[in-house]
Amino acid sequence: MAEQTDPSADADPEGSPAEGDGAPVKKGLGALIDKIKSIFSKKDKEEDQVLDISQAPQEDLNQENLDILKELSEAEQKSKKAKKEKKPKKEKKTKEPKEKKVKVKKEKPPKSPKEPDNSPKIPAKVIVIFLVLAVSIVALITLAQHMMGYKLSLSDARTAYNAGDYFTSYEDLMGMDLKEADEDLFKKARLLGDLQKRDQEYQVFVKRQKYELALDSLVIGVARYEENLDEAKELGIEDEYTKLGDALAELLQDQYGVSSEDAVAMYQLNREDYSLRIDEIIASLHLDD
C-alpha cells in the first residue's frame, strides 16, 4: 500500500478556485464525497456521461482514494447500462389440460354361490290337474251366482206380475238374458205394463193440473192398445189387456171428448201436428187457463 501523504502539503497555497466554478474547491476526502453526491443527485443529466476520475484534483487524492473512485465509477456505469437494457417480457404460462379423472368402477363382491335346491319337484301333471280344478271351481261359483241371481230376478218378476204390478215385472226382466221359456213372461209384462204406466202417468198429471200431458198419456195408451191387441191375443192375455185398454179409452172419451179412432189418427201424425192437435183440444175445453 502506498504511503499516506498529507493532502495539505500539496495544496495550492493561494487557494485558487477551480476552473469554471465560482466556489472554492474542497480538497482531499471532502472533494471525493462531494463528487459522489453530485453523481447520484443528477441521474437524469448524467445518464450519458461517464465519471472521469481525472477531474478530481490529482494533487489532493492519494492512491487509495483513486482506487475507490475508480471502482465507484465502474459500478455506476454498469448500473446505467443495466437500466437501459429492456426487461424481457414474461412468457405466458400455458395451461396444461387437466386430466380427466377416470372413474374406477367398484368391483362388486362376488356373490356367494346359491345352495342347491334339494326340495322334491312337483310333477307337471299334478300342476295341470290343480289348475283345472281351480278353474272349474271358479266357473262353478260364477255359474251358481248367475243362476241364483237369475232365479231371484225371475221370481221377483213373477211375483210382481201375479200381483198385477205389470210394469214392475217388466223392469225386473228388462236387460236379462232370458231363457226361451221365460220370454213369454217378458212379452206379457211389457204389453200390460205399457198400458198400466200410461194410466199411472195420467193420474199424476191430472193432480198437477198438467192437462195437456195427461191427454198425451191417454192418447198414446189407447193408440198402442189398438196396435198391440193381436199380439196380446196370441200371448193369452186378451182379457187383462182389453180391460186396461178400455179403461184408458173411457177416460179419453169422458174427459176430453176424443174417441179411440181419433186417438189412433192423432198418434200417426208427426210430432209438430200432434202437439198442435193436443193444444187445440185443451183450448176448446178451457183447460189452458
mmCIF file of C-alpha atoms in Angstrom:
data_model
loop_
_atom_site.group_PDB
_atom_site.id
_atom_site.type_symbol
_atom_site.label_atom_id
_atom_site.label_comp_id
_atom_site.label_asym_id
_atom_site.label_seq_id
_atom_site.Cartn_x
_atom_site.Cartn_y
_atom_site.Cartn_z
ATOM 1 C CA MET A 1 0.000 0.000 0.000
ATOM 2 C CA ALA A 2 1.287 3.492 -0.850
ATOM 3 C CA GLU A 3 2.245 5.759 1.973
ATOM 4 C CA GLN A 4 -0.368 8.233 3.020
ATOM 5 C CA THR A 5 0.581 11.796 2.256
ATOM 6 C CA ASP A 6 -0.734 14.873 3.861
ATOM 7 C CA PRO A 7 -3.149 16.494 1.464
ATOM 8 C CA SER A 8 -2.377 19.882 2.873
ATOM 9 C CA ALA A 9 1.272 19.627 1.807
ATOM 10 C CA ASP A 10 0.386 19.551 -1.919
ATOM 11 C CA ALA A 11 -2.435 22.065 -1.710
ATOM 12 C CA ASP A 12 -2.405 25.285 -3.560
ATOM 13 C CA PRO A 13 -1.059 27.925 -1.117
ATOM 14 C CA GLU A 14 -3.071 30.641 -2.703
ATOM 15 C CA GLY A 15 -6.337 28.626 -2.569
ATOM 16 C CA SER A 16 -7.257 29.462 -6.171
ATOM 17 C CA PRO A 17 -10.751 28.385 -7.270
ATOM 18 C CA ALA A 18 -11.310 25.545 -9.808
ATOM 19 C CA GLU A 19 -11.866 26.370 -13.410
ATOM 20 C CA GLY A 20 -15.430 27.253 -14.321
ATOM 21 C CA ASP A 21 -16.588 27.177 -10.643
ATOM 22 C CA GLY A 22 -17.084 30.279 -8.526
ATOM 23 C CA ALA A 23 -16.832 28.321 -5.206
ATOM 24 C CA PRO A 24 -13.581 27.298 -3.631
ATOM 25 C CA VAL A 25 -12.607 23.679 -4.381
ATOM 26 C CA LYS A 26 -12.629 21.289 -1.465
ATOM 27 C CA LYS A 27 -9.535 19.264 -1.129
ATOM 28 C CA GLY A 28 -8.878 15.696 -0.092
ATOM 29 C CA LEU A 29 -11.682 13.354 1.095
ATOM 30 C CA GLY A 30 -14.258 16.147 1.196
ATOM 31 C CA ALA A 31 -13.849 16.691 -2.523
ATOM 32 C CA LEU A 32 -14.364 12.966 -3.117
ATOM 33 C CA ILE A 33 -17.622 12.868 -1.103
ATOM 34 C CA ASP A 34 -18.985 15.919 -2.923
ATOM 35 C CA LYS A 35 -18.233 14.278 -6.206
ATOM 36 C CA ILE A 36 -20.167 11.119 -5.248
ATOM 37 C CA LYS A 37 -23.160 13.196 -4.093
ATOM 38 C CA SER A 38 -23.238 15.117 -7.357
ATOM 39 C CA ILE A 39 -23.266 11.839 -9.312
ATOM 40 C CA PHE A 40 -26.372 10.437 -7.539
ATOM 41 C CA SER A 41 -28.301 13.762 -7.468
ATOM 42 C CA LYS A 42 -28.104 14.243 -11.228
ATOM 43 C CA LYS A 43 -29.155 10.859 -12.633
ATOM 44 C CA ASP A 44 -31.212 12.217 -15.493
ATOM 45 C CA LYS A 45 -28.494 14.553 -16.735
ATOM 46 C CA GLU A 46 -25.633 12.120 -16.300
ATOM 47 C CA GLU A 47 -27.109 9.004 -17.998
ATOM 48 C CA ASP A 48 -24.825 9.511 -20.972
ATOM 49 C CA GLN A 49 -21.863 10.803 -19.028
ATOM 50 C CA VAL A 50 -19.002 8.722 -17.631
ATOM 51 C CA LEU A 51 -17.373 9.552 -14.351
ATOM 52 C CA ASP A 52 -13.978 10.902 -15.142
ATOM 53 C CA ILE A 53 -11.560 10.285 -12.364
ATOM 54 C CA SER A 54 -9.142 12.720 -13.863
ATOM 55 C CA GLN A 55 -11.495 15.624 -12.943
ATOM 56 C CA ALA A 56 -10.641 15.218 -9.299
ATOM 57 C CA PRO A 57 -7.561 17.197 -8.311
ATOM 58 C CA GLN A 58 -4.715 14.745 -8.565
ATOM 59 C CA GLU A 59 -2.736 16.624 -6.060
ATOM 60 C CA ASP A 60 -5.463 16.205 -3.406
ATOM 61 C CA LEU A 61 -6.046 12.420 -3.846
ATOM 62 C CA ASN A 62 -3.786 9.660 -2.775
ATOM 63 C CA GLN A 63 -3.619 6.275 -4.468
ATOM 64 C CA GLU A 64 -6.199 4.560 -2.231
ATOM 65 C CA ASN A 65 -8.777 7.274 -2.826
ATOM 66 C CA LEU A 66 -8.235 6.999 -6.549
ATOM 67 C CA ASP A 67 -8.912 3.278 -6.447
ATOM 68 C CA ILE A 68 -12.199 3.871 -4.588
ATOM 69 C CA LEU A 69 -13.293 6.458 -7.117
ATOM 70 C CA LYS A 70 -12.455 4.189 -9.975
ATOM 71 C CA GLU A 71 -14.492 1.323 -8.552
ATOM 72 C CA LEU A 72 -17.443 3.619 -7.896
ATOM 73 C CA SER A 73 -17.263 4.960 -11.444
ATOM 74 C CA GLU A 74 -17.277 1.483 -12.936
ATOM 75 C CA ALA A 75 -20.202 0.397 -10.728
ATOM 76 C CA GLU A 76 -22.167 3.479 -11.769
ATOM 77 C CA GLN A 77 -21.593 2.742 -15.452
ATOM 78 C CA LYS A 78 -22.729 -0.843 -15.050
ATOM 79 C CA SER A 79 -25.907 0.192 -13.239
ATOM 80 C CA LYS A 80 -26.760 2.678 -16.018
ATOM 81 C CA LYS A 81 -26.255 0.058 -18.697
ATOM 82 C CA ALA A 82 -28.424 -2.401 -16.799
ATOM 83 C CA LYS A 83 -31.278 0.147 -16.600
ATOM 84 C CA LYS A 84 -31.091 0.784 -20.341
ATOM 85 C CA GLU A 85 -31.481 -2.852 -21.165
ATOM 86 C CA LYS A 86 -35.107 -3.813 -21.662
ATOM 87 C CA LYS A 87 -36.554 -6.268 -19.301
ATOM 88 C CA PRO A 88 -37.564 -9.439 -21.102
ATOM 89 C CA LYS A 89 -41.317 -9.939 -21.331
ATOM 90 C CA LYS A 90 -42.690 -12.590 -19.153
ATOM 91 C CA GLU A 91 -43.843 -15.542 -21.127
ATOM 92 C CA LYS A 92 -47.410 -16.563 -20.521
ATOM 93 C CA LYS A 93 -47.706 -19.819 -18.856
ATOM 94 C CA THR A 94 -49.621 -22.238 -20.987
ATOM 95 C CA LYS A 95 -52.300 -24.000 -19.058
ATOM 96 C CA GLU A 96 -51.855 -27.649 -19.215
ATOM 97 C CA PRO A 97 -55.099 -29.518 -19.914
ATOM 98 C CA LYS A 98 -56.494 -31.064 -16.830
ATOM 99 C CA GLU A 99 -56.500 -34.751 -16.900
ATOM 100 C CA LYS A 100 -59.960 -36.223 -16.623
ATOM 101 C CA LYS A 101 -60.433 -38.327 -13.630
ATOM 102 C CA VAL A 102 -61.137 -41.817 -14.651
ATOM 103 C CA LYS A 103 -63.900 -43.282 -12.572
ATOM 104 C CA VAL A 104 -62.903 -46.584 -11.346
ATOM 105 C CA LYS A 105 -65.850 -48.906 -11.100
ATOM 106 C CA LYS A 106 -66.072 -50.571 -7.816
ATOM 107 C CA GLU A 107 -65.982 -54.208 -8.254
ATOM 108 C CA LYS A 108 -68.915 -55.916 -6.666
ATOM 109 C CA PRO A 109 -68.009 -58.561 -4.234
ATOM 110 C CA PRO A 110 -68.555 -61.953 -5.735
ATOM 111 C CA LYS A 111 -71.880 -63.439 -4.823
ATOM 112 C CA SER A 112 -71.781 -66.463 -2.741
ATOM 113 C CA PRO A 113 -72.956 -69.493 -4.681
ATOM 114 C CA LYS A 114 -76.553 -70.439 -4.063
ATOM 115 C CA GLU A 115 -77.180 -73.539 -2.182
ATOM 116 C CA PRO A 116 -78.640 -76.240 -4.368
ATOM 117 C CA ASP A 117 -82.401 -76.748 -4.032
ATOM 118 C CA ASN A 118 -82.814 -80.272 -2.823
ATOM 119 C CA SER A 119 -86.592 -79.992 -2.291
ATOM 120 C CA PRO A 120 -88.651 -82.518 -4.242
ATOM 121 C CA LYS A 121 -90.049 -81.197 -7.549
ATOM 122 C CA ILE A 122 -93.801 -81.279 -8.165
ATOM 123 C CA PRO A 123 -94.664 -83.271 -11.280
ATOM 124 C CA ALA A 124 -96.143 -81.289 -14.169
ATOM 125 C CA LYS A 125 -99.230 -83.481 -14.272
ATOM 126 C CA VAL A 126 -100.081 -82.555 -10.693
ATOM 127 C CA ILE A 127 -99.791 -78.846 -11.503
ATOM 128 C CA VAL A 128 -102.080 -79.217 -14.542
ATOM 129 C CA ILE A 129 -104.674 -81.116 -12.528
ATOM 130 C CA PHE A 130 -104.557 -78.476 -9.809
ATOM 131 C CA LEU A 131 -105.091 -75.666 -12.333
ATOM 132 C CA VAL A 132 -108.006 -77.481 -13.963
ATOM 133 C CA LEU A 133 -109.637 -77.989 -10.609
ATOM 134 C CA ALA A 134 -109.137 -74.344 -9.636
ATOM 135 C CA VAL A 135 -110.639 -73.090 -12.903
ATOM 136 C CA SER A 136 -113.544 -75.491 -12.574
ATOM 137 C CA ILE A 137 -114.289 -74.336 -9.047
ATOM 138 C CA VAL A 138 -114.236 -70.670 -10.085
ATOM 139 C CA ALA A 139 -116.519 -71.431 -13.049
ATOM 140 C CA LEU A 140 -118.954 -73.320 -10.863
ATOM 141 C CA ILE A 141 -119.074 -70.489 -8.319
ATOM 142 C CA THR A 142 -119.689 -67.933 -11.080
ATOM 143 C CA LEU A 143 -122.384 -70.083 -12.662
ATOM 144 C CA ALA A 144 -124.035 -70.667 -9.327
ATOM 145 C CA GLN A 145 -124.100 -66.932 -8.624
ATOM 146 C CA HIS A 146 -125.554 -66.267 -12.069
ATOM 147 C CA MET A 147 -128.201 -68.948 -11.640
ATOM 148 C CA MET A 148 -129.074 -67.670 -8.214
ATOM 149 C CA GLY A 149 -129.329 -64.116 -9.497
ATOM 150 C CA TYR A 150 -131.368 -65.228 -12.475
ATOM 151 C CA LYS A 151 -133.757 -67.230 -10.344
ATOM 152 C CA LEU A 152 -134.167 -64.409 -7.841
ATOM 153 C CA SER A 153 -134.905 -61.826 -10.554
ATOM 154 C CA LEU A 154 -137.288 -64.176 -12.302
ATOM 155 C CA SER A 155 -139.023 -64.960 -9.033
ATOM 156 C CA ASP A 156 -139.438 -61.263 -8.254
ATOM 157 C CA ALA A 157 -140.828 -60.646 -11.744
ATOM 158 C CA ARG A 158 -143.368 -63.456 -11.423
ATOM 159 C CA THR A 159 -144.434 -62.241 -8.007
ATOM 160 C CA ALA A 160 -144.987 -58.702 -9.304
ATOM 161 C CA TYR A 161 -146.846 -59.967 -12.383
ATOM 162 C CA ASN A 162 -149.177 -62.160 -10.379
ATOM 163 C CA ALA A 163 -149.853 -59.201 -8.086
ATOM 164 C CA GLY A 164 -150.981 -57.122 -11.092
ATOM 165 C CA ASP A 165 -147.874 -54.867 -10.949
ATOM 166 C CA TYR A 166 -147.033 -55.430 -14.608
ATOM 167 C CA PHE A 167 -144.696 -52.504 -15.066
ATOM 168 C CA THR A 168 -142.506 -53.558 -12.096
ATOM 169 C CA SER A 169 -142.397 -57.108 -13.502
ATOM 170 C CA TYR A 170 -141.262 -55.687 -16.840
ATOM 171 C CA GLU A 171 -138.458 -53.685 -15.160
ATOM 172 C CA ASP A 172 -137.223 -56.801 -13.280
ATOM 173 C CA LEU A 173 -136.882 -58.769 -16.522
ATOM 174 C CA MET A 174 -135.519 -55.970 -18.703
ATOM 175 C CA GLY A 175 -131.861 -56.496 -19.715
ATOM 176 C CA MET A 176 -131.751 -60.162 -18.629
ATOM 177 C CA ASP A 177 -130.551 -62.982 -20.882
ATOM 178 C CA LEU A 178 -133.827 -64.869 -20.657
ATOM 179 C CA LYS A 179 -134.463 -68.490 -21.437
ATOM 180 C CA GLU A 180 -136.972 -69.267 -24.145
ATOM 181 C CA ALA A 181 -139.492 -70.495 -21.579
ATOM 182 C CA ASP A 182 -139.330 -67.136 -19.767
ATOM 183 C CA GLU A 183 -139.571 -64.882 -22.827
ATOM 184 C CA ASP A 184 -143.373 -65.037 -22.851
ATOM 185 C CA LEU A 185 -143.477 -63.624 -19.345
ATOM 186 C CA PHE A 186 -141.331 -60.707 -20.505
ATOM 187 C CA LYS A 187 -143.618 -60.004 -23.512
ATOM 188 C CA LYS A 188 -146.777 -60.140 -21.403
ATOM 189 C CA ALA A 189 -145.284 -57.841 -18.787
ATOM 190 C CA ARG A 190 -144.184 -55.407 -21.500
ATOM 191 C CA LEU A 191 -147.646 -55.077 -23.140
ATOM 192 C CA LEU A 192 -149.632 -54.890 -19.917
ATOM 193 C CA GLY A 193 -147.003 -52.728 -18.190
ATOM 194 C CA ASP A 194 -147.113 -50.171 -21.010
ATOM 195 C CA LEU A 195 -150.872 -49.572 -20.605
ATOM 196 C CA GLN A 196 -150.576 -49.599 -16.846
ATOM 197 C CA LYS A 197 -147.805 -46.975 -16.949
ATOM 198 C CA ARG A 198 -149.958 -44.684 -19.166
ATOM 199 C CA ASP A 199 -152.781 -44.844 -16.649
ATOM 200 C CA GLN A 200 -150.399 -44.027 -13.760
ATOM 201 C CA GLU A 201 -148.944 -41.053 -15.660
ATOM 202 C CA TYR A 202 -152.448 -39.729 -16.372
ATOM 203 C CA GLN A 203 -153.332 -39.756 -12.687
ATOM 204 C CA VAL A 204 -150.153 -37.895 -11.735
ATOM 205 C CA PHE A 205 -150.528 -35.202 -14.425
ATOM 206 C CA VAL A 206 -154.172 -34.523 -13.538
ATOM 207 C CA LYS A 207 -153.226 -33.957 -9.895
ATOM 208 C CA ARG A 208 -150.579 -31.485 -11.042
ATOM 209 C CA GLN A 209 -153.059 -29.877 -13.471
ATOM 210 C CA LYS A 210 -150.824 -30.707 -16.437
ATOM 211 C CA TYR A 211 -153.832 -31.430 -18.646
ATOM 212 C CA GLU A 212 -152.001 -31.438 -21.967
ATOM 213 C CA LEU A 213 -149.604 -34.116 -20.650
ATOM 214 C CA ALA A 214 -152.482 -36.105 -19.178
ATOM 215 C CA LEU A 215 -154.235 -36.052 -22.569
ATOM 216 C CA ASP A 216 -150.988 -37.115 -24.256
ATOM 217 C CA SER A 217 -150.695 -40.178 -21.973
ATOM 218 C CA LEU A 218 -154.272 -41.292 -22.729
ATOM 219 C CA VAL A 219 -153.908 -40.840 -26.497
ATOM 220 C CA ILE A 220 -150.666 -42.866 -26.595
ATOM 221 C CA GLY A 221 -152.151 -45.588 -24.350
ATOM 222 C CA VAL A 222 -155.326 -46.069 -26.444
ATOM 223 C CA ALA A 223 -153.393 -45.988 -29.741
ATOM 224 C CA ARG A 224 -150.916 -48.630 -28.545
ATOM 225 C CA TYR A 225 -153.751 -50.770 -27.196
ATOM 226 C CA GLU A 226 -155.292 -50.875 -30.664
ATOM 227 C CA GLU A 227 -151.876 -51.511 -32.232
ATOM 228 C CA ASN A 228 -150.844 -54.445 -29.977
ATOM 229 C CA LEU A 229 -154.237 -56.113 -29.385
ATOM 230 C CA ASP A 230 -153.488 -59.009 -31.782
ATOM 231 C CA GLU A 231 -150.156 -59.811 -30.039
ATOM 232 C CA ALA A 232 -151.937 -59.789 -26.686
ATOM 233 C CA LYS A 233 -154.435 -62.347 -28.013
ATOM 234 C CA GLU A 234 -151.548 -64.603 -29.130
ATOM 235 C CA LEU A 235 -149.955 -64.415 -25.667
ATOM 236 C CA GLY A 236 -153.251 -65.278 -23.977
ATOM 237 C CA ILE A 237 -153.661 -62.010 -22.117
ATOM 238 C CA GLU A 238 -156.537 -60.582 -24.161
ATOM 239 C CA ASP A 239 -158.901 -60.172 -21.248
ATOM 240 C CA GLU A 240 -156.499 -58.308 -18.988
ATOM 241 C CA TYR A 241 -155.147 -56.291 -21.859
ATOM 242 C CA THR A 242 -158.634 -55.307 -23.044
ATOM 243 C CA LYS A 243 -159.581 -54.322 -19.534
ATOM 244 C CA LEU A 244 -156.695 -51.868 -19.296
ATOM 245 C CA GLY A 245 -157.263 -50.538 -22.807
ATOM 246 C CA ASP A 246 -160.957 -49.970 -22.319
ATOM 247 C CA ALA A 247 -160.286 -48.060 -19.106
ATOM 248 C CA LEU A 248 -157.967 -45.670 -20.958
ATOM 249 C CA ALA A 249 -160.409 -45.233 -23.866
ATOM 250 C CA GLU A 250 -163.241 -44.427 -21.443
ATOM 251 C CA LEU A 251 -161.182 -41.747 -19.671
ATOM 252 C CA LEU A 252 -160.176 -40.230 -23.020
ATOM 253 C CA GLN A 253 -163.785 -40.002 -24.181
ATOM 254 C CA ASP A 254 -165.235 -38.755 -20.925
ATOM 255 C CA GLN A 255 -162.570 -36.170 -20.019
ATOM 256 C CA TYR A 256 -161.550 -34.848 -23.426
ATOM 257 C CA GLY A 257 -164.254 -35.974 -25.880
ATOM 258 C CA VAL A 258 -161.744 -37.908 -28.008
ATOM 259 C CA SER A 259 -162.691 -41.322 -29.414
ATOM 260 C CA SER A 260 -160.370 -44.299 -29.855
ATOM 261 C CA GLU A 261 -160.413 -43.753 -33.658
ATOM 262 C CA ASP A 262 -159.384 -40.110 -33.200
ATOM 263 C CA ALA A 263 -156.602 -41.180 -30.812
ATOM 264 C CA VAL A 264 -155.214 -43.613 -33.401
ATOM 265 C CA ALA A 265 -155.344 -40.872 -36.102
ATOM 266 C CA MET A 266 -153.582 -38.384 -33.835
ATOM 267 C CA TYR A 267 -150.889 -40.960 -32.950
ATOM 268 C CA GLN A 268 -149.981 -41.256 -36.640
ATOM 269 C CA LEU A 269 -149.355 -37.511 -37.053
ATOM 270 C CA ASN A 270 -145.864 -36.027 -36.972
ATOM 271 C CA ARG A 271 -144.693 -34.526 -33.752
ATOM 272 C CA GLU A 272 -145.452 -30.905 -34.658
ATOM 273 C CA ASP A 273 -149.009 -31.567 -35.888
ATOM 274 C CA TYR A 274 -149.607 -33.859 -32.963
ATOM 275 C CA SER A 275 -148.638 -31.117 -30.484
ATOM 276 C CA LEU A 276 -150.920 -28.605 -32.255
ATOM 277 C CA ARG A 277 -153.879 -31.012 -32.055
ATOM 278 C CA ILE A 278 -153.279 -31.544 -28.308
ATOM 279 C CA ASP A 279 -153.222 -27.766 -27.752
ATOM 280 C CA GLU A 280 -156.477 -27.323 -29.745
ATOM 281 C CA ILE A 281 -158.327 -29.883 -27.627
ATOM 282 C CA ILE A 282 -157.075 -28.344 -24.352
ATOM 283 C CA ALA A 283 -158.029 -24.837 -25.552
ATOM 284 C CA SER A 284 -161.509 -25.962 -26.599
ATOM 285 C CA LEU A 285 -162.135 -27.333 -23.094
ATOM 286 C CA HIS A 286 -160.734 -24.143 -21.486
ATOM 287 C CA LEU A 287 -158.190 -26.175 -19.587
ATOM 288 C CA ASP A 288 -155.262 -23.938 -20.607
ATOM 289 C CA ASP A 289 -156.108 -21.123 -18.172
#
